[in-house]
PDB file of N, CA and C in Angstrom:
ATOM      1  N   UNK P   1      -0.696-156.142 -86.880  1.00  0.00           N
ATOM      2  CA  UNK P   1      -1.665-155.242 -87.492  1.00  0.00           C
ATOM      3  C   UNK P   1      -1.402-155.227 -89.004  1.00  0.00           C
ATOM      4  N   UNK P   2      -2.178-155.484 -89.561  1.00  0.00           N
ATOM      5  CA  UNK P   2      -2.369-155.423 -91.242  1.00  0.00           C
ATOM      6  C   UNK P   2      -2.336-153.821 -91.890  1.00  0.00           C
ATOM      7  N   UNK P   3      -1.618-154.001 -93.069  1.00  0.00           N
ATOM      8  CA  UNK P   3      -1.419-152.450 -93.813  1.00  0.00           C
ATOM      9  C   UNK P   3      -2.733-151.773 -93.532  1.00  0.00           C
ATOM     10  N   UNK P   4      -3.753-152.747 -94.060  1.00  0.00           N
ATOM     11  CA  UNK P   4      -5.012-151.979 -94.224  1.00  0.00           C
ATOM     12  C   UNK P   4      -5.471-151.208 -93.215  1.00  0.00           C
ATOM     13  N   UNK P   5      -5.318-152.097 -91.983  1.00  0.00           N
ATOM     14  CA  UNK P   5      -6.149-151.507 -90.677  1.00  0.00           C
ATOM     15  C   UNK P   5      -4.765-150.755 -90.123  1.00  0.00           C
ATOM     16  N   UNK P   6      -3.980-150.096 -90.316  1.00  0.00           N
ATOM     17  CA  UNK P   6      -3.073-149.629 -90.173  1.00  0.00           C
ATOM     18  C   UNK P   6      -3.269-148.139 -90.629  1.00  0.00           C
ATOM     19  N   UNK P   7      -3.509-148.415 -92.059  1.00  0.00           N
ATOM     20  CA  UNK P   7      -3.896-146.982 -92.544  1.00  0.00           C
ATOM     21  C   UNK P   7      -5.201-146.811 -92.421  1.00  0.00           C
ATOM     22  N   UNK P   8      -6.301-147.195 -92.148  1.00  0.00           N
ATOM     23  CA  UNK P   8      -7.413-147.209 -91.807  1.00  0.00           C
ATOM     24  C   UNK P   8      -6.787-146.203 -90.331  1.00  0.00           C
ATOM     25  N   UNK P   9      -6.290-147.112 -89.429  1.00  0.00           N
ATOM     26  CA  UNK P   9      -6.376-146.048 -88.111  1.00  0.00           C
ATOM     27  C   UNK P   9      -5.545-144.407 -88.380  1.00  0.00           C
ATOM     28  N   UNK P  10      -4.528-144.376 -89.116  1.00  0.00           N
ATOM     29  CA  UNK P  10      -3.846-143.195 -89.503  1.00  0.00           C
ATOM     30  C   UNK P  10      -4.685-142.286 -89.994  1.00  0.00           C
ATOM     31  N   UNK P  11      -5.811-142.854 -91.342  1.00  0.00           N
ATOM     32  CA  UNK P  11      -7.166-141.368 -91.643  1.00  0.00           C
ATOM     33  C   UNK P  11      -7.718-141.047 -90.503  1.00  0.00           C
ATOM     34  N   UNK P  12      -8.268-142.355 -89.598  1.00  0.00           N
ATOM     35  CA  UNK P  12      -9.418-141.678 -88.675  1.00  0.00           C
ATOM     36  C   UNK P  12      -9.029-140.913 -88.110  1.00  0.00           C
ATOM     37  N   UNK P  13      -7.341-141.172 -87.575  1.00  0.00           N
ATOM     38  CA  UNK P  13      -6.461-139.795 -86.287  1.00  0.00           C
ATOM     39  C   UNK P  13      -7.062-138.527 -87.338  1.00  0.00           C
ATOM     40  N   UNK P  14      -6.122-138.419 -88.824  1.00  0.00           N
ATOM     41  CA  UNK P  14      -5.895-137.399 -89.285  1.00  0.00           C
ATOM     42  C   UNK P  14      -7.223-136.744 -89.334  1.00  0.00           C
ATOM     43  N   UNK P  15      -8.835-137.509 -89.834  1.00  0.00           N
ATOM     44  CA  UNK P  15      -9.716-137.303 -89.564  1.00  0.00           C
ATOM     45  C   UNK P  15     -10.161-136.423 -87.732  1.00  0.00           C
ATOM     46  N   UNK P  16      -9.756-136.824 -86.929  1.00  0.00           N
ATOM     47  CA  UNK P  16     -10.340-136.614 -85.659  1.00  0.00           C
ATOM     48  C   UNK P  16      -9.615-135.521 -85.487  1.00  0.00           C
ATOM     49  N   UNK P  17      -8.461-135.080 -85.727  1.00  0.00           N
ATOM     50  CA  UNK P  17      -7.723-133.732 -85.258  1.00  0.00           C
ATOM     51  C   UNK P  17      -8.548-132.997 -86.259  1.00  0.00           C
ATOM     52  N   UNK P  18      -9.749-132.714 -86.852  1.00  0.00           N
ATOM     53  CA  UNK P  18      -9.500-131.776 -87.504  1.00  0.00           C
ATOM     54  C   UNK P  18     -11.842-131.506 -87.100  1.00  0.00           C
ATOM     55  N   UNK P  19     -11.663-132.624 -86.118  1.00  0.00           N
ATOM     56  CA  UNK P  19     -13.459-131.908 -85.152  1.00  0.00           C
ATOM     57  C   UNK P  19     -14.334-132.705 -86.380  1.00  0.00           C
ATOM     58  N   UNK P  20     -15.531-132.239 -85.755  1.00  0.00           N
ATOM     59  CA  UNK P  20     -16.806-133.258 -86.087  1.00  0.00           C
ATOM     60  C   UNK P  20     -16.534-133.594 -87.698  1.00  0.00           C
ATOM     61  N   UNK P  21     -15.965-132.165 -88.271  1.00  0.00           N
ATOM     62  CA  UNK P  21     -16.007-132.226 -89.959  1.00  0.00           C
ATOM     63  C   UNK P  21     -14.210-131.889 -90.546  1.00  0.00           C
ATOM     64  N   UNK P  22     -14.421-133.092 -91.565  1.00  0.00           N
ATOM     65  CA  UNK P  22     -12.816-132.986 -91.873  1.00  0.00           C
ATOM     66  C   UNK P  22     -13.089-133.766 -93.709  1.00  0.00           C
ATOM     67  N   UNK P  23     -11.892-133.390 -93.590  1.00  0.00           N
ATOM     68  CA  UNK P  23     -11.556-133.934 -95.193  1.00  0.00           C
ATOM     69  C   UNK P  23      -9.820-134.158 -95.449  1.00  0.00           C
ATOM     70  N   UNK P  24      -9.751-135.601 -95.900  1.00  0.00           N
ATOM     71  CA  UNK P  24      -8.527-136.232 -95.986  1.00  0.00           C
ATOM     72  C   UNK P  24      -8.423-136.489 -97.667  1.00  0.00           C
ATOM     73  N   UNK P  25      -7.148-135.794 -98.094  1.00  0.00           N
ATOM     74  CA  UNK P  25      -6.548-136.259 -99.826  1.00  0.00           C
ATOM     75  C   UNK P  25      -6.121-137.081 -99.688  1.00  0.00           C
ATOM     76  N   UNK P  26      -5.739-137.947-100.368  1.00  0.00           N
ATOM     77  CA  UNK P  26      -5.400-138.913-100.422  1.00  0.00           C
ATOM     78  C   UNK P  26      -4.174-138.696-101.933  1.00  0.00           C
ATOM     79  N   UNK P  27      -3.405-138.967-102.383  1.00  0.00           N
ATOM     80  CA  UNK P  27      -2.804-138.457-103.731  1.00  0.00           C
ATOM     81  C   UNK P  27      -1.968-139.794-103.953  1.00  0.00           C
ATOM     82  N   UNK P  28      -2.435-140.442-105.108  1.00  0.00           N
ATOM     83  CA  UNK P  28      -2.020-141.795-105.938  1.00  0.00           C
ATOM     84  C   UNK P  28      -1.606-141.629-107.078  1.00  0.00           C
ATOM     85  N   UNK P  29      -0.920-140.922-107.764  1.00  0.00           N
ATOM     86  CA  UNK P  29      -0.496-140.977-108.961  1.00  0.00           C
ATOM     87  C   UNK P  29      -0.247-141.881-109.693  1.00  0.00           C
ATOM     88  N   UNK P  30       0.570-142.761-109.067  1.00  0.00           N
ATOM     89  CA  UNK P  30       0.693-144.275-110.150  1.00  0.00           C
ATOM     90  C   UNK P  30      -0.259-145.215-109.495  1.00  0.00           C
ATOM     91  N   UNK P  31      -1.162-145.054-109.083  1.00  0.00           N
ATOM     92  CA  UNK P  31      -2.497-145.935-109.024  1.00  0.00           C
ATOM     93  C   UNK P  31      -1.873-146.993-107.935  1.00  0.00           C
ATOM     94  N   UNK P  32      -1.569-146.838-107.697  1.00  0.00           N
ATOM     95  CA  UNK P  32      -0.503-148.397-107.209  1.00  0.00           C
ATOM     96  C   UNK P  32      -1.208-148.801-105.703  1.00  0.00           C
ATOM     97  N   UNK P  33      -2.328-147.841-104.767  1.00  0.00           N
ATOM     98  CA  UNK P  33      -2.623-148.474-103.765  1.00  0.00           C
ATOM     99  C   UNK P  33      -4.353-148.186-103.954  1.00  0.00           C
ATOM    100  N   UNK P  34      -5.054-148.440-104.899  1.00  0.00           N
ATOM    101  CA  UNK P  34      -6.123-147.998-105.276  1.00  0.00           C
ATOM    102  C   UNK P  34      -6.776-149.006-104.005  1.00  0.00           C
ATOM    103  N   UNK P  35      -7.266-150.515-104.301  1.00  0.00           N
ATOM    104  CA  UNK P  35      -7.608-151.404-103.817  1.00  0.00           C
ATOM    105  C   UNK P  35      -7.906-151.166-101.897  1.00  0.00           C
ATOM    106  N   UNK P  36      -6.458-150.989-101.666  1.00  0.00           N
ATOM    107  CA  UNK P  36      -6.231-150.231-100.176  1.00  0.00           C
ATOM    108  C   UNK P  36      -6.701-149.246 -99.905  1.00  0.00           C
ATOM    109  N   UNK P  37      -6.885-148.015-100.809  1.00  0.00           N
ATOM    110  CA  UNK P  37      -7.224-147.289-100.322  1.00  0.00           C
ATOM    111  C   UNK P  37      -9.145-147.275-100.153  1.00  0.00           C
ATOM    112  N   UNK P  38      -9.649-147.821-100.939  1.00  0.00           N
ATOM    113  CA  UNK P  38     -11.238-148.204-101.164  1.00  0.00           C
ATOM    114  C   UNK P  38     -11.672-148.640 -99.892  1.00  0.00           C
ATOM    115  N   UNK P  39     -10.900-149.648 -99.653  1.00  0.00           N
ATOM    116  CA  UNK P  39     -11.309-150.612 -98.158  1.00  0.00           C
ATOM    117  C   UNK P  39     -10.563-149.933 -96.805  1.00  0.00           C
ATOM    118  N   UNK P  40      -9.418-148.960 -97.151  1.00  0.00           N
ATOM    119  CA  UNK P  40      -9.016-147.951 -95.333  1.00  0.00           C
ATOM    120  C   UNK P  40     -10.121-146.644 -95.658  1.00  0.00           C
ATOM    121  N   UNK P  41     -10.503-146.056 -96.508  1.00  0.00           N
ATOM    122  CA  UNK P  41     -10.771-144.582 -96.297  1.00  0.00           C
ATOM    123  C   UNK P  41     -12.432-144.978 -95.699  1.00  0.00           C
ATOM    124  N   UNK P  42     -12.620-144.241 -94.798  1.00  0.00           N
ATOM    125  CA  UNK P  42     -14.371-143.909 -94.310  1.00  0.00           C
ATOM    126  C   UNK P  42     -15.088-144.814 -94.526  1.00  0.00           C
ATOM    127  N   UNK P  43     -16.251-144.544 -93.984  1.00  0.00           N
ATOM    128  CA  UNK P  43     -17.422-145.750 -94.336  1.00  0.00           C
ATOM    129  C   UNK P  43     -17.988-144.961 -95.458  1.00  0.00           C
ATOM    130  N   UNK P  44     -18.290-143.645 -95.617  1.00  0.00           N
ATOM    131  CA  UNK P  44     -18.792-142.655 -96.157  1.00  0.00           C
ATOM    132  C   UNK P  44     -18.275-142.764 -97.730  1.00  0.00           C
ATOM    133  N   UNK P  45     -18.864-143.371 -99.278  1.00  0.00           N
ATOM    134  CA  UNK P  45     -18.028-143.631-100.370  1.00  0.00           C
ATOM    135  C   UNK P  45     -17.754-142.094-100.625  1.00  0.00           C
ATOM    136  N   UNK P  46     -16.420-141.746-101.052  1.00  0.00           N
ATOM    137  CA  UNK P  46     -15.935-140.496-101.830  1.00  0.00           C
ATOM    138  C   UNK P  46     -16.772-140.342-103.344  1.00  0.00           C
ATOM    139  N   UNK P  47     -17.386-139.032-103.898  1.00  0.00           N
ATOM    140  CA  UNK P  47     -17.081-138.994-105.396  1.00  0.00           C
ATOM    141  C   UNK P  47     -16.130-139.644-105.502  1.00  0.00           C
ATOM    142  N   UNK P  48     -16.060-139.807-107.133  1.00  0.00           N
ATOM    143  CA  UNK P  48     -15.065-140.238-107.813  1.00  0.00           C
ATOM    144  C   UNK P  48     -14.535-138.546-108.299  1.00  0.00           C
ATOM    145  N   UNK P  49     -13.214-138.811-108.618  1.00  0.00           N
ATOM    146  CA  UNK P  49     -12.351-137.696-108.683  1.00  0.00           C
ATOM    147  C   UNK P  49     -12.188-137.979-110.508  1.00  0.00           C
ATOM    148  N   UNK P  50     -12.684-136.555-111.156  1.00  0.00           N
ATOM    149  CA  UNK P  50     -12.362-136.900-112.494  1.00  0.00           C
ATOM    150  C   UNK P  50     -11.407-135.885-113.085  1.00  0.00           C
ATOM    151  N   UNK P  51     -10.665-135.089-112.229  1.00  0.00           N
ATOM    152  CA  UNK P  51      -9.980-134.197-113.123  1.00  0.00           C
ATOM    153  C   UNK P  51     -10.500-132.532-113.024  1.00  0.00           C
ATOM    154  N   UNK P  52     -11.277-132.496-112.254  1.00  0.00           N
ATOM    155  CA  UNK P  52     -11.836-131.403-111.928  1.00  0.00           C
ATOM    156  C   UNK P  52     -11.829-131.276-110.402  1.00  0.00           C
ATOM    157  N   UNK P  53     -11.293-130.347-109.824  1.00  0.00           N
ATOM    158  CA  UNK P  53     -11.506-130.126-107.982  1.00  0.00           C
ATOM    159  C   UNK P  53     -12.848-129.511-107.988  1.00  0.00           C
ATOM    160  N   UNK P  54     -12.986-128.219-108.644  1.00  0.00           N
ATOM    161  CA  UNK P  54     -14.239-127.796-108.662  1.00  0.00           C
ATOM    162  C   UNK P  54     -15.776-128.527-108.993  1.00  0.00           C
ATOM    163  N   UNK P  55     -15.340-129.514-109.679  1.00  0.00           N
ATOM    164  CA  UNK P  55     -16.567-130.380-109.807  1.00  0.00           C
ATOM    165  C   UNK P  55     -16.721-131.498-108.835  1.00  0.00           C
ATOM    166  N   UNK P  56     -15.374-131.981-107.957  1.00  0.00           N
ATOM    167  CA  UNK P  56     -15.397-132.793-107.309  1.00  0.00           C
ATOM    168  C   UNK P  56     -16.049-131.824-105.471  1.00  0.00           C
ATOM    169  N   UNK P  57     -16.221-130.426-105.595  1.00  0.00           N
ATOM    170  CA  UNK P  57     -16.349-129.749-104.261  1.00  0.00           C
ATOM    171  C   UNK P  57     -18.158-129.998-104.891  1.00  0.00           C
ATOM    172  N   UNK P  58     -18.232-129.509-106.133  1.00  0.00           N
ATOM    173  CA  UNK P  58     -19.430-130.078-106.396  1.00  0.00           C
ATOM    174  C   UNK P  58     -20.351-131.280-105.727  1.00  0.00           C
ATOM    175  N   UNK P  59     -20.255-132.212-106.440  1.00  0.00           N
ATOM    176  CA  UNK P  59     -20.573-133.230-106.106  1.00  0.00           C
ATOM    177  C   UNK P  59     -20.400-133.908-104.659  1.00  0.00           C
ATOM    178  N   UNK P  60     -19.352-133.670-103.282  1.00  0.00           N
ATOM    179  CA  UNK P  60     -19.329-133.451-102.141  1.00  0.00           C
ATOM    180  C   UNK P  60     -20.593-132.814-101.681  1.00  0.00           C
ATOM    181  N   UNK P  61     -21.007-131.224-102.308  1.00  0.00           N
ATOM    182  CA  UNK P  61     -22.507-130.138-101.745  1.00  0.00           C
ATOM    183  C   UNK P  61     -23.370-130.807-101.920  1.00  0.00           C
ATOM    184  N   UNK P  62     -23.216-131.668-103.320  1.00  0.00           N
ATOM    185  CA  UNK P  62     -24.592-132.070-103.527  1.00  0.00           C
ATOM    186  C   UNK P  62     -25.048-133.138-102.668  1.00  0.00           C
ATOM    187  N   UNK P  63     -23.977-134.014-102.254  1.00  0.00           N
ATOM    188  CA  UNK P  63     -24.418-134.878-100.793  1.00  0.00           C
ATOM    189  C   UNK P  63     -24.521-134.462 -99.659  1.00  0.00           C
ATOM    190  N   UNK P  64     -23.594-133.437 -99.460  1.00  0.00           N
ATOM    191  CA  UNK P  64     -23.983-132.961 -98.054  1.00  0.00           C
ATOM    192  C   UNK P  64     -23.838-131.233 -98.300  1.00  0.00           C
ATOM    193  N   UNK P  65     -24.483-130.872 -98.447  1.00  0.00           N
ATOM    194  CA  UNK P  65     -24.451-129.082 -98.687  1.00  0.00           C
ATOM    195  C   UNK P  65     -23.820-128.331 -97.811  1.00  0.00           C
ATOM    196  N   UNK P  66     -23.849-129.090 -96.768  1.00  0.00           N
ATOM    197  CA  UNK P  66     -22.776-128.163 -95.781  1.00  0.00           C
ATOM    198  C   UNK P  66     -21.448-128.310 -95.720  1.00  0.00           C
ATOM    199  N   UNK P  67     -21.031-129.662 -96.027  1.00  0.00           N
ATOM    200  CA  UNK P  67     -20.213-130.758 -96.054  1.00  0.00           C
ATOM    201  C   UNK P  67     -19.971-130.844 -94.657  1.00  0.00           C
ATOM    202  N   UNK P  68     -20.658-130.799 -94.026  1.00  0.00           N
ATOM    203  CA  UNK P  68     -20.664-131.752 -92.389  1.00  0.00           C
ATOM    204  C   UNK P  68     -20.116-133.328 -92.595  1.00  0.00           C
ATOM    205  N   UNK P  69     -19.286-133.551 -91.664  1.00  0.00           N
ATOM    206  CA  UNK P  69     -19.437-134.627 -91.669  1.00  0.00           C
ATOM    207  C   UNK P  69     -17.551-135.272 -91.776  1.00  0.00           C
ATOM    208  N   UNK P  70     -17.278-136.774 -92.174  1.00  0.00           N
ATOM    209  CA  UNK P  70     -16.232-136.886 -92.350  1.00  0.00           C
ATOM    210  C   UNK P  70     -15.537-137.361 -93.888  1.00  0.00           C
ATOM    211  N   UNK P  71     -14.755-136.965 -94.778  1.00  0.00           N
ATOM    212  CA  UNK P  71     -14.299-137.144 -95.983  1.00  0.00           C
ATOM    213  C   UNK P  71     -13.053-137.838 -96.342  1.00  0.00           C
ATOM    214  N   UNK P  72     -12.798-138.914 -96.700  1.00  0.00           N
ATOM    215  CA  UNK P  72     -11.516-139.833 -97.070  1.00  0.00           C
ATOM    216  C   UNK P  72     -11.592-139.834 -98.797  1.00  0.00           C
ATOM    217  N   UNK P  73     -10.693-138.746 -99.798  1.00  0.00           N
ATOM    218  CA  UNK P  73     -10.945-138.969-101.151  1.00  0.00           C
ATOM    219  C   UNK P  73      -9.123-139.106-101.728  1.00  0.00           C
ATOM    220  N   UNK P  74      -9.808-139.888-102.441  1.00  0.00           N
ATOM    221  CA  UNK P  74      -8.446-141.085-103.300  1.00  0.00           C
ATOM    222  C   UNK P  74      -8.475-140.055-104.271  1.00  0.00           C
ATOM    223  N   UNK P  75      -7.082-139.560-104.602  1.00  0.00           N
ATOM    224  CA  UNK P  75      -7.343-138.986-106.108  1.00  0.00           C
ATOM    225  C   UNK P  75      -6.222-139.801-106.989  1.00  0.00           C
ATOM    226  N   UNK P  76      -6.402-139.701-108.085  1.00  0.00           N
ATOM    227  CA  UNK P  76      -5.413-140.587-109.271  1.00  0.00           C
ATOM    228  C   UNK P  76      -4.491-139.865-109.800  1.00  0.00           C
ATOM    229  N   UNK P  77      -3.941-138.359-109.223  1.00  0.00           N
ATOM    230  CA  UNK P  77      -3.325-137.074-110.188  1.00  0.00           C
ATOM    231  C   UNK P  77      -2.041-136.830-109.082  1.00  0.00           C
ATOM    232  N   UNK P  78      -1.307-136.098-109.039  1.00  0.00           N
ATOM    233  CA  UNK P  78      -0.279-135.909-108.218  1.00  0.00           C
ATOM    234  C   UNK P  78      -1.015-134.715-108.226  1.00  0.00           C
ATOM    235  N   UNK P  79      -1.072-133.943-106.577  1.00  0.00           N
ATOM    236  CA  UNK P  79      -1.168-133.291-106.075  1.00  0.00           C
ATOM    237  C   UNK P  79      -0.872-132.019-106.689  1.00  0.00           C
ATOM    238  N   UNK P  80      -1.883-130.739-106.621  1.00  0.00           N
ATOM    239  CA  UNK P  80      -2.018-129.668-107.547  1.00  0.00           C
ATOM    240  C   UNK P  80      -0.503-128.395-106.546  1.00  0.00           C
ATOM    241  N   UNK P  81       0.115-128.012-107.313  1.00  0.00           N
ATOM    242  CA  UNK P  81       1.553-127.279-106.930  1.00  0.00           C
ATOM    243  C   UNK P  81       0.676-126.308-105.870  1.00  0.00           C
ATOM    244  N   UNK P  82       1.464-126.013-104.245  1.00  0.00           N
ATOM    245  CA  UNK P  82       0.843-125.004-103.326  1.00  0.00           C
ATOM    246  C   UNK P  82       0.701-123.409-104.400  1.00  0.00           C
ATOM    247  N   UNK P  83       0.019-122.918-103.315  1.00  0.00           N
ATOM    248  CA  UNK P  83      -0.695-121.665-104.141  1.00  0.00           C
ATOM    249  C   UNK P  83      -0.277-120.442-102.789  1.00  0.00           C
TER     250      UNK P  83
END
């Protein structure tokens, strides 16, 4: 089994435990699996992530307003400190 389709099957689990509608981070800081991650996450393309969460929940409504559905998003930032 190849990396790709490897982590390809690891979103869909993490995807499927979480029912019809889910959303998977993804967190790349040193860019280093960009390529991989384009071709494992969803069929569904992510926004692009620019530095804003709030603009990125944005742009998610504006495709799907409910956000039904399933979400695989790559971000380029290290992960925002728990709250």
């Amino acid at each position: 089994m190849s990396i790709q389709s490897w982590l390809r099957d690891e979103l869909q689990q993490a995807l499927d435990r979480q029912g019809k509608s889910g959303l998977v981070v993804w967190y790349d800081p040193g860019r280093m699996l960009g390529a991989l991650a384009e071709r494992a996450c969803p069929p569904r393309p992510p926004p692009p992530f620019a530095g804003s969460y709030l603009a990125l929940r944005f742009a998610l409504e504006k495709n799907t307003p409910d956000l039904h559905g399933r979400w695989g998003l790559y971000v380029l930032e290290p992960p925002p400190p728990n709250s």
